[in-house]
Coordinates of N, CA, C and O in Angstrom, one line a residue:
X1 N 0.9 -1.2 0.0 CA 0.0 0.0 0.0 C 0.9 1.2 0.0 O 2.0 1.2 0.5
X2 N 0.4 2.3 -0.5 CA 1.1 3.6 -0.5 C 0.9 4.3 0.8 O 0.1 4.0 1.6
X3 N 1.7 5.4 1.0 CA 1.7 6.2 2.2 C 0.3 6.7 2.6 O -0.1 6.7 3.8
X4 N -0.5 7.2 1.6 CA -1.8 7.7 1.9 C -2.7 6.7 2.4 O -3.5 7.0 3.3
X5 N -2.6 5.5 1.9 CA -3.5 4.4 2.4 C -3.1 4.0 3.8 O -4.0 3.8 4.6
X6 N -1.8 3.9 4.1 CA -1.4 3.6 5.4 C -1.8 4.7 6.4 O -2.3 4.4 7.5
X7 N -1.7 5.9 6.0 CA -2.2 7.0 6.8 C -3.7 6.9 7.1 O -4.2 7.0 8.3
X8 N -4.5 6.6 6.1 CA -5.9 6.4 6.3 C -6.2 5.3 7.2 O -7.1 5.4 8.1
X9 N -5.6 4.1 7.0 CA -5.8 3.0 7.9 C -5.5 3.1 9.3 O -6.1 2.5 10.2
X10 N -4.4 3.9 9.6 CA -3.9 4.0 10.9 C -4.3 5.3 11.6 O -4.2 5.5 12.8
X11 N -4.9 6.3 10.8 CA -5.3 7.6 11.4 C -4.1 8.5 11.8 O -4.2 9.4 12.5
X12 N -3.0 8.2 11.1 CA -1.7 9.0 11.3 C -1.5 9.7 10.0 O -1.6 9.2 8.9
X13 N -1.0 11.0 10.2 CA -0.8 11.8 9.0 C 0.4 11.2 8.2 O 1.3 10.6 8.7
X14 N 0.4 11.5 6.9 CA 1.5 11.1 6.0 C 2.8 11.8 6.5 O 3.9 11.2 6.4
X15 N 2.7 13.0 7.0 CA 3.9 13.7 7.5 C 4.5 12.9 8.7 O 5.7 12.8 8.8
X16 N 3.6 12.4 9.6 CA 4.1 11.6 10.8 C 4.8 10.4 10.3 O 5.8 9.9 10.8
X17 N 4.2 9.7 9.3 CA 4.7 8.5 8.7 C 6.1 8.7 8.2 O 7.1 7.9 8.4
X18 N 6.3 9.8 7.4 CA 7.6 10.2 6.9 C 8.6 10.5 8.0 O 9.8 10.1 8.0
X19 N 8.1 11.1 9.1 CA 8.9 11.4 10.3 C 9.4 10.0 10.9 O 10.5 9.9 11.3
X20 N 8.5 9.1 11.1 CA 8.8 7.8 11.6 C 9.9 7.1 10.7 O 10.8 6.4 11.2
X21 N 9.7 7.3 9.4 CA 10.7 6.7 8.5 C 12.1 7.3 8.7 O 13.1 6.6 8.8
X22 N 12.1 8.6 8.8 CA 13.3 9.4 9.0 C 14.0 8.9 10.3 O 15.2 8.9 10.4
X23 N 13.2 8.6 11.3 CA 13.7 8.1 12.6 C 14.2 6.7 12.6 O 14.6 6.2 13.6
X24 N 14.0 6.0 11.5 CA 14.4 4.6 11.3 C 13.3 3.6 11.9 O 13.7 2.4 12.0
X25 N 12.1 4.1 12.1 CA 11.1 3.2 12.7 C 10.3 2.5 11.6 O 9.7 1.5 11.9
X26 N 10.2 3.1 10.4 CA 9.5 2.5 9.3 C 10.5 2.4 8.1 O 11.3 3.3 7.9
X27 N 10.4 1.3 7.4 CA 11.3 1.2 6.2 C 10.5 0.7 5.0 O 10.6 -0.5 4.7
X28 N 9.8 1.6 4.3 CA 9.1 1.1 3.2 C 10.0 0.8 2.0 O 11.1 1.3 1.9
X29 N 9.4 0.0 1.1 CA 10.1 -0.3 -0.1 C 9.8 0.9 -1.0 O 8.9 1.7 -0.7
X30 N 10.5 1.0 -2.1 CA 10.2 2.0 -3.1 C 9.8 1.4 -4.4 O 10.5 0.5 -4.9
X31 N 8.7 1.9 -5.0 CA 8.3 1.5 -6.3 C 9.2 2.1 -7.4 O 10.0 3.0 -7.1
X32 N 9.1 1.6 -8.6 CA 9.9 2.1 -9.7 C 9.8 3.6 -9.8 O 10.7 4.3 -10.2
X33 N 8.6 4.1 -9.5 CA 8.3 5.6 -9.7 C 8.8 6.4 -8.4 O 8.6 7.6 -8.4
X34 N 9.4 5.7 -7.4 CA 9.9 6.3 -6.2 C 8.9 6.4 -5.1 O 9.2 6.9 -4.0
X35 N 7.6 6.0 -5.3 CA 6.6 6.1 -4.3 C 7.0 5.1 -3.2 O 7.5 4.0 -3.4
X36 N 6.6 5.4 -1.9 CA 6.8 4.5 -0.8 C 5.7 3.4 -0.9 O 4.6 3.7 -1.2
X37 N 6.2 2.2 -0.6 CA 5.2 1.1 -0.6 C 5.4 0.3 0.7 O 6.5 -0.1 1.0
X38 N 4.3 0.2 1.4 CA 4.3 -0.5 2.7 C 3.6 -1.8 2.6 O 2.7 -2.0 1.9
X39 N 4.1 -2.8 3.4 CA 3.4 -4.1 3.4 C 2.3 -4.0 4.4 O 2.1 -3.0 5.1
X40 N 1.5 -5.0 4.4 CA 0.3 -5.0 5.3 C 0.6 -4.9 6.8 O -0.2 -4.4 7.6
X41 N 1.8 -5.4 7.2 CA 2.1 -5.3 8.6 C 2.6 -4.0 9.1 O 2.7 -3.7 10.3
X42 N 2.7 -3.0 8.2 CA 3.1 -1.7 8.5 C 2.1 -1.0 9.5 O 2.5 -0.2 10.3
X43 N 0.9 -1.4 9.3 CA -0.2 -0.8 10.2 C 0.0 -1.2 11.6 O -0.2 -0.4 12.5
X44 N 0.4 -2.4 11.8 CA 0.7 -2.9 13.2 C 1.9 -2.1 13.8 O 1.8 -1.6 14.9
X45 N 2.9 -1.9 13.0 CA 4.1 -1.2 13.5 C 3.7 0.2 13.8 O 4.1 0.8 14.8
X46 N 2.9 0.9 12.9 CA 2.5 2.3 13.2 C 1.7 2.4 14.5 O 1.9 3.3 15.3
X47 N 0.7 1.4 14.6 CA -0.1 1.4 15.9 C 0.8 1.3 17.1 O 0.5 1.9 18.1
X48 N 1.8 0.4 17.0 CA 2.7 0.2 18.2 C 3.5 1.5 18.4 O 3.7 1.8 19.6
X49 N 4.0 2.1 17.4 CA 4.7 3.4 17.6 C 3.8 4.4 18.3 O 4.2 5.0 19.2
X50 N 2.6 4.5 17.8 CA 1.6 5.5 18.4 C 1.3 5.1 19.9 O 1.2 6.0 20.7
X51 N 1.2 3.8 20.2 CA 1.0 3.3 21.5 C 2.1 3.8 22.4 O 1.9 4.3 23.5
X52 N 3.3 3.6 22.0 CA 4.5 4.0 22.8 C 4.6 5.5 23.0 O 5.0 6.0 24.0
X53 N 4.4 6.2 21.9 CA 4.4 7.7 22.0 C 3.3 8.2 22.9 O 3.6 9.1 23.7
X54 N 2.2 7.6 22.8 CA 1.1 8.1 23.7 C 1.3 7.7 25.1 O 0.8 8.4 26.0
X55 N 2.2 6.7 25.4 CA 2.6 6.4 26.7 C 3.6 7.4 27.3 O 3.9 7.3 28.5
X56 N 4.1 8.3 26.5 CA 5.0 9.3 26.9 C 6.5 9.1 26.5 O 7.3 9.9 26.8
X57 N 6.7 8.0 25.7 CA 8.1 7.8 25.2 C 8.3 8.8 24.0 O 7.4 9.2 23.4
X58 N 9.6 9.0 23.8 CA 10.0 9.8 22.6 C 10.3 8.8 21.4 O 10.4 7.6 21.6
X59 N 10.5 9.4 20.2 CA 10.9 8.6 19.1 C 12.2 7.9 19.4 O 12.4 6.7 19.0
X60 N 13.1 8.5 20.0 CA 14.4 7.9 20.4 C 14.1 6.7 21.3 O 14.8 5.7 21.1
X61 N 13.2 6.9 22.2 CA 12.9 5.7 23.1 C 12.2 4.6 22.3 O 12.6 3.4 22.5
X62 N 11.3 5.0 21.4 CA 10.6 4.0 20.6 C 11.6 3.2 19.8 O 11.4 1.9 19.6
X63 N 12.7 3.8 19.3 CA 13.7 3.1 18.5 C 14.3 1.9 19.3 O 14.6 0.9 18.7
X64 N 14.3 2.0 20.6 CA 14.8 1.0 21.4 C 14.0 -0.3 21.3 O 14.4 -1.4 21.4
X65 N 12.7 -0.1 21.1 CA 11.7 -1.2 20.9 C 11.6 -1.7 19.5 O 10.7 -2.5 19.2
X66 N 12.4 -1.3 18.6 CA 12.3 -1.6 17.2 C 12.1 -3.1 17.0 O 11.3 -3.5 16.2
X67 N 12.9 -4.0 17.7 CA 12.6 -5.5 17.4 C 11.2 -6.0 17.8 O 10.8 -7.0 17.4
X68 N 10.5 -5.2 18.6 CA 9.2 -5.6 19.1 C 8.0 -5.0 18.4 O 6.9 -5.3 18.6
X69 N 8.3 -4.0 17.5 CA 7.3 -3.2 16.9 C 6.3 -3.9 16.0 O 5.2 -3.4 15.7
X70 N 6.7 -5.1 15.5 CA 5.8 -5.8 14.6 C 4.9 -6.8 15.4 O 4.1 -7.5 14.7
X71 N 5.0 -6.9 16.7 CA 4.2 -7.8 17.5 C 3.1 -7.0 18.2 O 2.8 -5.8 17.9
X72 N 2.6 -7.5 19.3 CA 1.6 -6.8 20.1 C 2.3 -6.2 21.3 O 2.4 -6.9 22.4
X73 N 2.8 -5.0 21.2 CA 3.6 -4.4 22.2 C 2.8 -4.2 23.5 O 3.3 -4.4 24.6
X74 N 1.5 -3.9 23.3 CA 0.7 -3.6 24.5 C 0.5 -4.9 25.4 O 0.4 -4.8 26.6
X75 N 0.4 -6.0 24.7 CA 0.1 -7.2 25.5 C 1.3 -8.0 25.9 O 1.2 -8.9 26.8
X76 N 2.4 -7.7 25.3 CA 3.7 -8.5 25.6 C 4.2 -8.1 27.0 O 4.1 -7.0 27.4
X77 N 4.8 -9.1 27.7 CA 5.3 -8.8 29.0 C 6.6 -7.9 28.8 O 7.3 -8.0 27.8
X78 N 6.7 -6.9 29.6 CA 7.8 -5.9 29.5 C 9.1 -6.6 29.8 O 9.2 -7.4 30.7
X79 N 10.2 -6.2 29.1 CA 11.5 -6.7 29.4 C 12.1 -5.7 30.4 O 11.7 -4.6 30.6
X80 N 13.2 -6.2 31.0 CA 13.9 -5.4 32.0 C 14.5 -4.1 31.3 O 14.4 -3.0 31.9
X81 N 15.0 -4.3 30.1 CA 15.6 -3.2 29.4 C 14.4 -2.2 29.0 O 14.6 -1.0 29.1
X82 N 13.3 -2.7 28.6 CA 12.2 -1.8 28.2 C 11.7 -1.0 29.4 O 11.3 0.1 29.4
X83 N 11.6 -1.7 30.6 CA 11.2 -1.0 31.8 C 12.2 0.1 32.2 O 11.8 1.1 32.7
X84 N 13.5 -0.2 32.0 CA 14.5 0.8 32.3 C 14.3 2.1 31.4 O 14.3 3.2 31.9
X85 N 14.0 1.9 30.1 CA 13.8 3.0 29.2 C 12.6 3.8 29.7 O 12.6 5.0 29.8
X86 N 11.5 3.1 30.0 CA 10.3 3.8 30.5 C 10.5 4.5 31.8 O 10.1 5.6 32.0
X87 N 11.3 3.9 32.7 CA 11.6 4.5 34.0 C 12.4 5.8 33.8 O 12.2 6.8 34.5
X88 N 13.4 5.7 32.9 CA 14.3 6.8 32.6 C 13.4 8.0 32.1 O 13.6 9.1 32.4
X89 N 12.5 7.7 31.2 CA 11.6 8.7 30.6 C 10.7 9.3 31.6 O 10.6 10.5 31.7
X90 N 10.2 8.5 32.5 CA 9.4 9.0 33.6 C 10.1 9.9 34.5 O 9.6 11.0 34.9
X91 N 11.4 9.6 34.8 CA 12.2 10.4 35.7 C 12.5 11.8 35.0 O 12.4 12.8 35.6
X92 N 12.7 11.7 33.7 CA 12.9 13.0 33.0 C 11.7 13.8 33.0 O 11.7 15.1 33.2
X93 N 10.5 13.2 32.8 CA 9.2 14.0 32.8 C 9.0 14.6 34.2 O 8.6 15.7 34.3
X94 N 9.3 13.8 35.2 CA 9.0 14.3 36.6 C 10.0 15.4 36.9 O 9.6 16.4 37.6
X95 N 11.2 15.4 36.4 CA 12.1 16.5 36.6 C 11.6 17.8 35.9 O 11.7 18.9 36.5
X96 N 11.1 17.6 34.7 CA 10.6 18.8 34.0 C 9.4 19.3 34.7 O 9.2 20.5 34.8
X97 N 8.5 18.4 35.2 CA 7.3 18.9 35.9 C 7.7 19.6 37.2 O 7.1 20.7 37.5
X98 N 8.7 19.1 37.9 CA 9.2 19.8 39.1 C 9.7 21.2 38.8 O 9.4 22.1 39.5
X99 N 10.5 21.3 37.7 CA 11.0 22.6 37.3 C 9.9 23.5 37.0 O 9.9 24.7 37.4
X100 N 8.9 23.1 36.2 CA 7.8 23.9 35.8 C 7.0 24.3 37.0 O 6.5 25.5 37.1
X101 N 6.8 23.4 37.9 CA 6.1 23.7 39.2 C 6.8 24.8 40.0 O 6.1 25.7 40.5
X102 N 8.1 24.7 40.0 CA 8.8 25.8 40.8 C 8.7 27.1 40.1 O 8.5 28.1 40.8
X103 N 8.7 27.1 38.8 CA 8.5 28.4 38.0 C 7.1 28.9 38.3 O 6.9 30.1 38.5
X104 N 6.1 28.1 38.2 CA 4.7 28.5 38.5 C 4.6 29.0 39.9 O 4.0 30.1 40.1
X105 N 5.2 28.4 40.8 CA 5.1 28.9 42.2 C 5.8 30.2 42.4 O 5.2 31.1 43.1
X106 N 6.9 30.4 41.7 CA 7.5 31.8 41.8 C 6.7 32.8 41.2 O 6.5 33.9 41.7
X107 N 6.1 32.5 40.0 CA 5.2 33.5 39.4 C 4.0 33.8 40.2 O 3.5 34.9 40.4
X108 N 3.4 32.7 40.8 CA 2.2 32.9 41.7 C 2.6 33.8 42.9 O 1.8 34.7 43.2
X109 N 3.7 33.6 43.5 CA 4.2 34.4 44.6 C 4.4 35.9 44.2 O 4.0 36.8 44.9
X110 N 5.0 36.0 43.0 CA 5.2 37.4 42.5 C 3.9 38.1 42.3 O 3.7 39.3 42.6
X111 N 2.9 37.4 41.7 CA 1.6 38.0 41.5 C 0.9 38.3 42.8 O 0.2 39.3 42.9
X112 N 1.0 37.4 43.8 CA 0.4 37.7 45.1 C 1.0 39.0 45.7 O 0.3 39.8 46.2
X113 N 2.3 39.1 45.6 CA 3.0 40.2 46.1 C 2.6 41.5 45.4 O 2.3 42.5 46.0
X114 N 2.5 41.4 44.1 CA 2.1 42.6 43.3 C 0.6 42.9 43.6 O 0.3 44.1 43.7
X115 N -0.2 41.9 43.8 CA -1.6 42.2 44.1 C -1.7 42.8 45.5 O -2.5 43.8 45.7
X116 N -1.0 42.4 46.5 CA -1.0 43.0 47.8 C -0.5 44.4 47.7 O -1.1 45.3 48.4
X117 N 0.5 44.7 46.9 CA 1.0 46.0 46.8 C 0.0 46.9 46.1 O -0.2 48.0 46.5
X118 N -0.7 46.4 45.1 CA -1.7 47.1 44.4 C -2.9 47.4 45.3 O -3.4 48.6 45.3
X119 N -3.3 46.5 46.2 CA -4.4 46.8 47.1 C -4.0 47.8 48.1 O -4.9 48.6 48.5
X120 N -2.8 47.9 48.6 CA -2.4 48.9 49.5 C -2.2 50.3 48.9 O -2.3 51.3 49.5
X121 N -2.0 50.3 47.6 CA -1.7 51.6 46.9 C -3.0 52.1 46.2 O -3.0 53.2 45.7
X122 N -4.1 51.4 46.2 CA -5.3 51.9 45.6 C -6.1 52.6 46.7 O -6.8 52.0 47.5
X123 N -5.9 53.9 46.7 CA -6.6 54.8 47.6 C -7.3 55.9 46.8 O -7.0 56.1 45.7
X124 N -8.3 56.5 47.5 CA -9.0 57.6 46.8 C -7.9 58.7 46.7 O -7.1 58.9 47.5
X125 N -8.0 59.4 45.5 CA -7.0 60.4 45.3 C -7.2 61.5 46.3 O -8.3 62.0 46.6
X126 N -6.1 61.8 47.0 CA -6.1 62.8 48.1 C -5.0 63.9 47.8 O -3.9 63.5 47.4
X127 N -5.4 65.1 47.9 CA -4.4 66.2 47.7 C -4.5 67.1 48.9 O -5.5 67.4 49.5
X128 N -3.4 67.6 49.2 CA -3.3 68.7 50.2 C -2.8 69.9 49.4 O -1.8 69.9 48.8
X129 N -3.6 71.0 49.5 CA -3.2 72.2 48.7 C -2.8 73.3 49.7 O -3.3 73.4 50.8
X130 N -1.9 74.1 49.2 CA -1.5 75.3 50.0 C -1.2 76.4 49.0 O -0.3 76.2 48.1
X131 N -2.0 77.4 49.0 CA -1.7 78.5 48.1 C -1.8 78.1 46.7 O -1.1 78.6 45.9
X132 N -2.8 77.2 46.3 CA -3.0 76.9 44.9 C -2.0 75.8 44.4 O -2.1 75.4 43.2
X133 N -1.1 75.3 45.2 CA -0.2 74.3 44.8 C -0.5 73.0 45.5 O -0.9 73.0 46.6
X134 N -0.3 71.9 44.7 CA -0.5 70.6 45.3 C 0.8 70.1 46.0 O 1.8 70.1 45.4
X135 N 0.7 69.9 47.3 CA 1.8 69.5 48.1 C 2.0 68.0 48.2 O 3.0 67.4 48.0
X136 N 0.9 67.3 48.4 CA 0.9 65.8 48.5 C -0.3 65.2 47.7 O -1.4 65.8 47.8
X137 N -0.1 64.2 47.0 CA -1.1 63.6 46.2 C -0.9 62.1 46.3 O 0.1 61.6 45.9
X138 N -1.9 61.3 46.8 CA -1.9 59.9 46.8 C -2.1 59.4 45.4 O -2.9 59.9 44.6
X139 N -1.3 58.4 45.0 CA -1.4 57.9 43.6 C -2.3 56.7 43.5 O -2.4 55.9 44.4
X140 N -3.1 56.7 42.4 CA -4.0 55.6 42.2 C -3.3 54.6 41.4 O -2.1 54.7 41.0
X141 N -3.9 53.5 41.0 CA -3.3 52.4 40.2 C -2.8 52.9 38.9 O -3.5 53.7 38.2
X142 N -1.6 52.5 38.5 CA -1.1 52.8 37.2 C -0.5 54.2 37.1 O -0.1 54.7 36.1
X143 N -0.3 54.9 38.3 CA 0.2 56.3 38.3 C 1.6 56.3 38.8 O 1.9 57.3 39.4
X144 N 2.3 55.3 38.7 CA 3.7 55.3 39.2 C 3.8 54.8 40.6 O 2.8 54.3 41.2
X145 N 4.9 54.9 41.2 CA 5.1 54.5 42.6 C 5.2 53.0 42.8 O 5.3 52.5 43.9
X146 N 5.3 52.3 41.6 CA 5.3 50.8 41.7 C 6.7 50.2 41.4 O 6.7 49.1 41.0
X147 N 7.7 51.0 41.3 CA 9.0 50.4 40.9 C 9.5 51.1 39.7 O 9.2 52.2 39.4
X148 N 10.3 50.4 38.9 CA 11.0 50.9 37.7 C 9.9 51.4 36.7 O 8.9 50.8 36.5
X149 N 10.2 52.6 36.1 CA 9.3 53.1 35.1 C 8.0 53.5 35.6 O 7.0 53.6 34.8
X150 N 7.8 53.6 36.9 CA 6.5 54.0 37.4 C 5.5 52.9 37.4 O 4.3 53.2 37.6
X151 N 5.9 51.7 37.2 CA 4.9 50.6 37.1 C 5.4 49.5 38.1 O 6.6 49.3 38.3
X152 N 4.4 48.7 38.6 CA 4.8 47.6 39.4 C 5.4 46.4 38.6 O 5.4 46.5 37.3
X153 N 5.8 45.4 39.2 CA 6.4 44.2 38.5 C 5.5 43.5 37.7 O 4.4 43.4 37.8

């Protein structure tokens, strides 16, 4: 079958199939006209690739499973090496999540601080006049007094 037919049967775009080929996960034959030609088992391989990608593995990780991609990856008992790859990927994800959580928490704290500052600086405009001149004027929101450039963080 040609690439469009494989894409239709598997629900994967032709672009993704070419990407899998570039990563060494698919190896279609070539017709005389240069078109990619896949055998009937290519659908199983593509579904297994999608299964592993959906589980959170990368294409590099999936390449490790290359010898198993033509079988039933989901039902097969995991190998020790396969479990190691999955555990390594999970550890990498958890590290990224922890880093993003720390960034989120810092941003949340900065917004709380800015909101607290904003609440204390939002006062009714008050002026003290003497002889037609304004001596003291309380600033409303957005009128400076919040740090660099007259604005809060």
